[in-house]
Coordinates of C-alpha atoms and ligand atoms in Angstrom, one line a residue:
M1 CA -5.5 -35.8 -3.5
T2 CA -3.5 -33.7 -5.1
Q3 CA -4.8 -29.9 -5.4
T4 CA -4.1 -28.3 -9.2
N5 CA -2.2 -24.6 -8.0
R6 CA -2.3 -22.1 -10.3
R7 CA 0.6 -19.5 -10.0
F8 CA 2.1 -16.7 -11.8
L9 CA 5.9 -16.9 -12.1
L10 CA 7.9 -14.2 -13.2
A11 CA 9.5 -14.8 -16.6
K12 CA 11.4 -11.4 -17.3
R13 CA 12.3 -8.1 -15.4
P14 CA 9.5 -5.7 -17.1
V15 CA 10.4 -2.4 -18.6
G16 CA 8.0 0.8 -18.0
A17 CA 4.2 -1.1 -17.4
V18 CA 4.0 -4.7 -16.2
T19 CA 2.5 -7.2 -19.2
R20 CA 1.4 -10.7 -18.7
E21 CA 4.6 -11.1 -20.9
D22 CA 6.1 -10.7 -18.3
F23 CA 5.2 -13.8 -16.4
T24 CA 4.2 -17.0 -17.0
Y25 CA 0.8 -18.6 -15.9
E26 CA 0.7 -22.5 -15.2
Q27 CA -0.7 -24.7 -13.2
A28 CA 0.8 -27.6 -11.6
P29 CA 0.3 -30.1 -9.1
A30 CA 1.3 -28.2 -5.5
A31 CA 3.8 -29.2 -3.2
T32 CA 3.3 -31.9 -0.2
P33 CA 4.4 -29.6 2.9
G34 CA 7.2 -31.6 3.9
E35 CA 8.3 -31.8 7.9
G36 CA 7.9 -28.6 10.1
Q37 CA 5.9 -27.2 6.6
I38 CA 2.1 -25.8 6.5
Q39 CA 0.1 -25.4 3.2
V40 CA -2.2 -22.6 2.5
K41 CA -5.2 -21.9 0.6
N42 CA -4.9 -18.6 -0.1
L43 CA -8.4 -16.9 -0.5
Y44 CA -7.2 -13.1 -0.9
L45 CA -4.3 -11.0 -2.2
S46 CA -2.8 -7.7 -1.3
L47 CA -2.0 -5.8 -4.3
D48 CA 0.4 -3.1 -3.8
P49 CA 2.3 -0.7 -5.9
A50 CA 5.5 -1.7 -4.5
M51 CA 5.5 -5.3 -6.7
R52 CA 6.4 -3.3 -8.9
G53 CA 9.6 -2.5 -7.2
W54 CA 10.4 -6.6 -6.5
M55 CA 10.2 -7.3 -10.2
N56 CA 13.1 -4.9 -10.9
E57 CA 17.5 -6.0 -10.4
G58 CA 19.1 -4.1 -7.7
K59 CA 19.5 -3.2 -4.5
S60 CA 15.9 -2.6 -2.3
Y61 CA 14.7 -2.2 0.9
I62 CA 14.0 -6.2 0.4
P63 CA 15.9 -8.5 -2.4
P64 CA 14.1 -8.5 -5.8
V65 CA 11.6 -12.0 -6.6
G66 CA 14.1 -13.8 -8.9
L67 CA 13.3 -14.5 -12.1
G68 CA 11.3 -18.3 -12.8
Q69 CA 9.7 -17.5 -9.0
V70 CA 6.4 -17.6 -8.0
M71 CA 5.4 -13.4 -7.6
R72 CA 5.9 -12.2 -4.2
A73 CA 3.1 -10.8 -2.9
L74 CA 1.1 -10.3 1.0
G75 CA -2.0 -12.6 1.5
V76 CA -5.4 -14.0 3.3
G77 CA -5.9 -17.8 3.4
E78 CA -7.1 -20.5 4.9
V79 CA -4.5 -23.7 6.2
V80 CA -5.2 -26.8 4.9
A81 CA -2.0 -29.2 6.1
S82 CA 0.1 -28.9 8.5
N83 CA 2.8 -30.6 9.5
H84 CA 4.1 -27.6 12.3
P85 CA 2.7 -27.8 16.1
G86 CA 1.9 -24.0 16.0
F87 CA -0.8 -24.0 13.0
A88 CA -3.8 -26.4 12.5
P89 CA -5.9 -27.1 9.5
G90 CA -9.2 -24.9 9.7
D91 CA -6.2 -22.1 11.5
H92 CA -6.7 -18.1 9.0
V93 CA -3.1 -16.8 8.5
S94 CA -1.6 -13.7 6.5
G95 CA 1.6 -12.7 5.3
A96 CA 3.6 -13.4 1.8
L97 CA 1.6 -16.3 0.0
G98 CA 2.3 -15.6 -3.1
V99 CA 0.3 -14.9 -6.4
Q100 CA -0.8 -18.2 -6.1
D101 CA -3.8 -21.0 -5.1
Y102 CA -1.4 -22.3 -2.3
F103 CA 1.0 -21.7 -0.6
T104 CA 3.0 -24.5 0.8
G105 CA 6.4 -23.8 2.8
E106 CA 7.4 -22.9 6.3
P107 CA 5.4 -20.7 8.2
Q108 CA 7.8 -18.1 9.5
G109 CA 6.3 -14.1 8.6
L110 CA 2.4 -16.0 8.2
H111 CA 0.7 -15.1 11.4
K112 CA -2.6 -15.9 12.2
I113 CA -5.6 -14.0 12.1
D114 CA -9.3 -13.7 13.2
P115 CA -12.3 -13.8 10.4
S116 CA -14.8 -13.6 13.5
L117 CA -13.3 -9.7 14.4
A118 CA -13.3 -8.6 10.6
P119 CA -13.3 -9.7 6.4
L120 CA -11.0 -11.1 5.4
P121 CA -9.6 -8.4 2.8
R122 CA -9.8 -5.6 5.9
Y123 CA -6.3 -7.3 7.5
L124 CA -5.0 -6.8 3.7
S125 CA -6.7 -2.9 3.7
A126 CA -6.3 -0.9 7.4
L127 CA -5.6 -4.4 9.0
G128 CA -3.0 -5.2 7.6
M129 CA 0.2 -3.7 5.5
T130 CA -1.5 -0.5 4.4
G131 CA -2.8 0.1 7.7
M132 CA 0.5 -0.2 9.9
T133 CA 2.4 2.3 6.5
A134 CA -0.2 4.8 7.1
Y135 CA -0.2 4.5 11.3
F136 CA 3.9 4.8 11.0
A137 CA 5.0 7.1 8.5
L138 CA 2.0 9.5 9.4
L139 CA 2.6 9.4 13.1
D140 CA 6.9 8.4 13.5
V141 CA 7.8 10.4 10.5
G142 CA 5.3 12.7 9.9
Q143 CA 4.6 13.7 13.6
P144 CA 1.7 15.7 13.2
Q145 CA 0.5 18.2 15.5
A146 CA -2.7 19.2 16.3
G147 CA -3.9 22.8 14.2
E148 CA -1.1 22.1 11.4
T149 CA -1.5 21.8 7.5
V150 CA -0.9 18.1 6.6
V151 CA -1.2 17.0 2.9
I152 CA -1.5 14.2 2.0
S153 CA -1.1 13.0 -2.1
G154 CA -2.8 9.3 -3.2
A155 CA -5.3 10.2 -0.6
A156 CA -8.0 7.9 -1.6
G157 CA -6.0 5.3 -2.1
A158 CA -5.5 2.4 0.1
V159 CA -2.5 4.2 2.5
G160 CA -3.3 7.6 2.3
S161 CA -7.0 7.6 3.0
I162 CA -6.2 6.0 6.2
A163 CA -3.5 8.0 7.0
G164 CA -5.7 11.3 6.3
Q165 CA -8.1 9.6 8.8
I166 CA -5.7 9.4 11.4
A167 CA -4.6 13.0 11.1
K168 CA -8.0 14.1 11.6
I169 CA -7.9 11.9 14.3
K170 CA -4.4 13.9 15.8
G171 CA -7.0 17.5 15.1
C172 CA -5.4 18.5 11.9
R173 CA -6.1 20.0 8.7
V174 CA -6.3 17.6 6.1
V175 CA -6.2 18.0 2.9
G176 CA -6.0 15.3 0.3
I177 CA -4.4 15.5 -3.6
A178 CA -6.5 12.8 -5.6
G179 CA -7.4 12.5 -9.0
G180 CA -11.3 12.7 -10.4
K181 CA -13.8 14.2 -8.7
D182 CA -15.4 10.6 -7.8
K183 CA -12.6 10.2 -5.7
C184 CA -12.1 13.6 -4.4
Q185 CA -16.1 13.7 -3.0
Y186 CA -15.5 10.9 -0.6
L187 CA -12.4 12.4 0.8
T188 CA -14.4 15.3 2.4
D189 CA -18.4 13.5 1.9
E190 CA -17.1 10.6 3.7
L191 CA -13.7 10.6 5.5
G192 CA -14.0 14.4 6.5
F193 CA -11.0 16.0 4.4
D194 CA -11.0 19.4 5.2
G195 CA -9.8 19.9 1.8
V196 CA -8.8 18.2 -1.8
I197 CA -7.4 18.8 -4.4
D198 CA -8.0 17.0 -7.9
Y199 CA -4.6 17.0 -9.7
K200 CA -6.1 15.9 -12.8
A201 CA -8.7 18.6 -13.4
E202 CA -6.5 21.7 -11.9
D203 CA -3.1 23.1 -11.1
V204 CA -2.4 21.7 -8.6
H205 CA 0.2 25.1 -7.1
A206 CA -3.5 27.0 -7.4
G207 CA -5.2 24.5 -5.1
L208 CA -2.1 24.4 -2.6
K209 CA -3.0 27.9 -2.3
R210 CA -6.7 27.8 -1.7
E211 CA -7.1 25.0 1.0
C212 CA -2.9 25.6 2.1
P213 CA -3.9 29.3 3.5
K214 CA -1.2 29.2 6.1
G215 CA 1.4 26.5 3.8
V216 CA 2.0 22.7 4.2
D217 CA 3.7 21.2 8.1
V218 CA 2.8 17.9 7.1
Y219 CA 2.8 16.0 3.1
F220 CA 2.5 12.7 3.0
D221 CA 3.6 11.5 -0.2
N222 CA 2.7 8.6 -2.0
V223 CA 3.4 10.2 -5.5
G224 CA 6.8 12.2 -6.1
G225 CA 6.8 13.6 -9.7
D226 CA 5.7 17.1 -9.9
I227 CA 3.2 17.2 -7.2
L228 CA 5.8 16.2 -4.7
D229 CA 8.0 19.7 -6.4
A230 CA 4.3 21.4 -5.9
V231 CA 4.2 20.6 -2.5
L232 CA 7.9 21.1 -1.4
S233 CA 7.2 25.0 -3.0
R234 CA 4.4 25.2 0.0
L235 CA 6.4 24.0 3.0
N236 CA 5.9 25.7 6.7
F237 CA 9.1 26.6 8.8
K238 CA 10.2 23.5 10.2
A239 CA 7.6 21.3 7.5
R240 CA 7.7 17.5 7.8
V241 CA 7.9 15.4 4.2
V242 CA 7.3 11.6 4.6
I243 CA 8.4 9.9 2.0
C244 CA 6.3 7.2 1.4
G245 CA 5.6 6.3 -1.8
A246 CA 6.7 8.2 -5.4
I247 CA 3.7 5.8 -7.7
S248 CA 4.0 8.2 -10.6
Q249 CA 8.0 7.2 -10.6
Y250 CA 7.9 3.1 -10.8
N251 CA 6.9 2.4 -14.3
N252 CA 9.3 4.8 -15.5
K253 CA 11.8 3.8 -18.4
E254 CA 14.4 6.5 -17.8
A255 CA 15.8 7.9 -14.6
V256 CA 13.5 9.1 -11.8
K257 CA 12.4 12.7 -11.7
G258 CA 14.0 14.1 -8.1
P259 CA 12.4 17.0 -6.8
A260 CA 13.7 20.3 -7.8
N261 CA 12.0 22.3 -5.2
Y262 CA 14.3 20.9 -2.3
L263 CA 15.7 24.1 -1.7
S264 CA 12.9 24.7 0.4
L265 CA 13.6 22.0 2.8
L266 CA 17.0 24.3 3.4
V267 CA 15.1 27.8 3.3
N268 CA 12.4 26.3 6.0
R269 CA 14.8 23.9 8.4
A270 CA 12.4 21.1 6.9
R271 CA 13.6 17.6 6.8
M272 CA 12.4 14.7 3.8
E273 CA 12.5 10.9 5.4
G274 CA 12.5 7.8 4.0
F275 CA 9.7 5.8 5.4
V276 CA 9.8 1.2 5.4
V277 CA 7.0 -0.3 7.3
M278 CA 9.0 -3.3 7.8
D279 CA 11.0 -1.6 9.7
H280 CA 8.0 -1.4 12.4
A281 CA 7.4 -5.6 12.5
K282 CA 7.3 -6.0 16.1
E283 CA 4.9 -2.8 17.0
Y284 CA 2.1 -4.0 14.5
G285 CA 0.0 -5.7 16.9
K286 CA 0.1 -2.4 18.9
A287 CA -1.1 0.0 16.1
A288 CA -3.5 -2.5 14.7
Q289 CA -5.4 -2.7 18.2
E290 CA -5.6 0.8 18.0
I291 CA -6.6 1.4 14.4
A292 CA -9.4 -1.4 15.4
G293 CA -10.6 0.6 18.1
W294 CA -11.0 3.6 15.9
M295 CA -12.9 1.2 13.5
A296 CA -15.4 0.5 15.8
S297 CA -15.7 4.3 17.8
G298 CA -16.6 4.8 13.3
K299 CA -13.4 7.1 13.4
V300 CA -11.3 5.4 10.5
K301 CA -13.3 3.7 7.5
S302 CA -11.2 0.7 5.0
K303 CA -13.1 0.9 1.7
E304 CA -11.2 -2.6 -0.4
D305 CA -12.0 -2.8 -4.0
V306 CA -12.1 -6.6 -4.9
V307 CA -11.3 -8.3 -8.5
D308 CA -11.9 -11.2 -8.9
G309 CA -9.8 -14.1 -10.1
L310 CA -6.2 -14.6 -9.6
E311 CA -5.9 -14.9 -13.7
T312 CA -6.5 -11.2 -14.2
F313 CA -3.6 -10.7 -12.3
P314 CA -1.8 -8.6 -14.3
E315 CA -4.1 -6.7 -15.8
T316 CA -5.9 -6.0 -12.1
L317 CA -2.1 -4.8 -11.0
L318 CA -2.2 -2.6 -13.8
K319 CA -5.5 -0.6 -12.3
L320 CA -3.4 0.7 -9.3
F321 CA -1.4 2.8 -11.8
S322 CA -3.6 3.9 -13.8
G323 CA -5.9 4.7 -10.6
E324 CA -9.0 2.1 -11.6
N325 CA -9.0 0.7 -8.1
F326 CA -11.3 2.6 -5.8
G327 CA -10.0 2.0 -2.1
K328 CA -7.5 -0.9 -1.1
L329 CA -6.8 -3.4 -4.3
V330 CA -7.3 -6.9 -3.6
L331 CA -7.7 -10.1 -5.5
K332 CA -10.1 -12.7 -4.7
V333 CA -8.0 -16.1 -5.5
Ligands
LIG401 N1 6.9 2.9 2.3 C1 6.1 1.7 2.5 O1 6.6 1.0 3.7 C2 5.2 1.7 1.7 C3 4.5 0.7 1.8 C4 2.8 0.5 1.2 C5 2.2 1.0 0.3 N2 4.0 1.8 0.0 C6 3.6 3.4 -1.1 O2 2.3 4.1 -0.5 C7 1.7 4.3 -2.1 C8 0.0 3.8 -1.8 O3 0.1 3.0 -2.2 P1 -1.2 2.2 -2.0 O4 -1.5 0.4 -2.0 O5 -1.7 2.9 -0.6 O6 -1.9 2.2 -3.2 P2 -3.1 3.0 -3.6 O7 -2.7 4.2 -3.3 O8 -4.4 2.8 -2.8 O9 -3.7 3.1 -5.3 C9 -2.5 4.0 -6.1 C10 -3.2 5.0 -6.5 O10 -2.2 5.8 -6.9 C11 -2.3 6.5 -7.5 N3 -1.7 7.0 -8.8 C12 -0.7 5.6 -9.7 N4 -0.2 7.2 -10.4 C13 -0.2 8.2 -10.3 C14 0.1 9.6 -10.5 N5 1.2 9.1 -12.1 N6 0.4 10.8 -10.6 C15 -0.7 10.8 -9.2 N7 -1.0 9.7 -8.6 C16 -0.8 8.0 -9.3 C17 -4.1 6.4 -8.2 O11 -4.9 7.4 -7.5 P3 -5.8 8.6 -8.2 O12 -7.2 7.7 -8.6 O13 -5.9 9.6 -7.5 O14 -4.5 9.2 -9.3 C18 -4.0 4.9 -7.6 O15 -5.4 5.3 -7.2 C19 2.4 4.0 -3.0 O16 3.2 4.6 -3.8 C20 3.3 2.3 -3.0 O17 4.4 2.1 -2.8 C21 4.8 2.1 0.4

């Protein structure tokens, strides 16, 4: 029996925040897998701030989603049909499955996961792209040393919360910047951050002065904008600024706001470096193993915020930009 495939196609390039009208939501018969192809029943989709960038025209680290194409999304699912020797019905896989019920196509880029080792959404958070981002951006670019002060923005979010816990494992003083009392309390009480700055309730400059009396050695930036500028003004000699993301800028209708305080890099012989997780694809296995070990010993905790319903996709994605998500935002299909 042919299954119905609900799916979101990108209908137009959004201006500012996405709206439902930027997509076509349709129900069509699921395709039949051809030679060398598999069909996957999608179970959970990863909702990522980067999805907003993938909708824009122009050169980036990955081609934009084409108009009329299924919206790109990472996800986990179960193989339900296979014409490929490497996959069998019942296998669970992770990869770019798209905002739809069924992925049908060549399995390149999909890899098998074991649902008996961890709950499926975790393969999209600490054990997935999110965890890989935190691990490699912090350790490779940030290069934190024991005793140093590491500041993280978007700290209660998916990437930021893992990065902060890894920085604690490395013996650093870790200060998180997040919006709201609940998130800040979670960082100190649950995750062991040394200090927090609630950027929605206090001046970030004043918070940095209080929480980073010895200055900032590593800044892991997830948000850009004014917060990046504030942290630049507190850098130490030879500090490292990791440009992981700039969520405060993704919905801008005008040009991205760059840092005014960049000469702090010159004065402090500091560096600012961009990061793209895909550059580390070959090393994911090693990192996932190490993170899984930390989780098993209680040194790293992962929180997933699972929202039910494929049909809620556009509205659920917006939670990332309003800060309504608390933990890795995952859509249950
Ligand atoms: N470079 C890479 O390879 C790579 C890979 C994955 C992710 N990333 C980046 O990592 C960052 C975090 O992604 P994530 O998946 O972990 O998302 P997330 O942090 O779980 O969710 C986004 C959070 O950003 C905060 N936020 C939203 N608008 C903001 C604003 N205007 N100013 C300050 N904070 C704002 C909100 O937290 P509050 O409630 O605290 O405001 C929100 O909960 C993003 O910038 C993303 O693009 C980069």
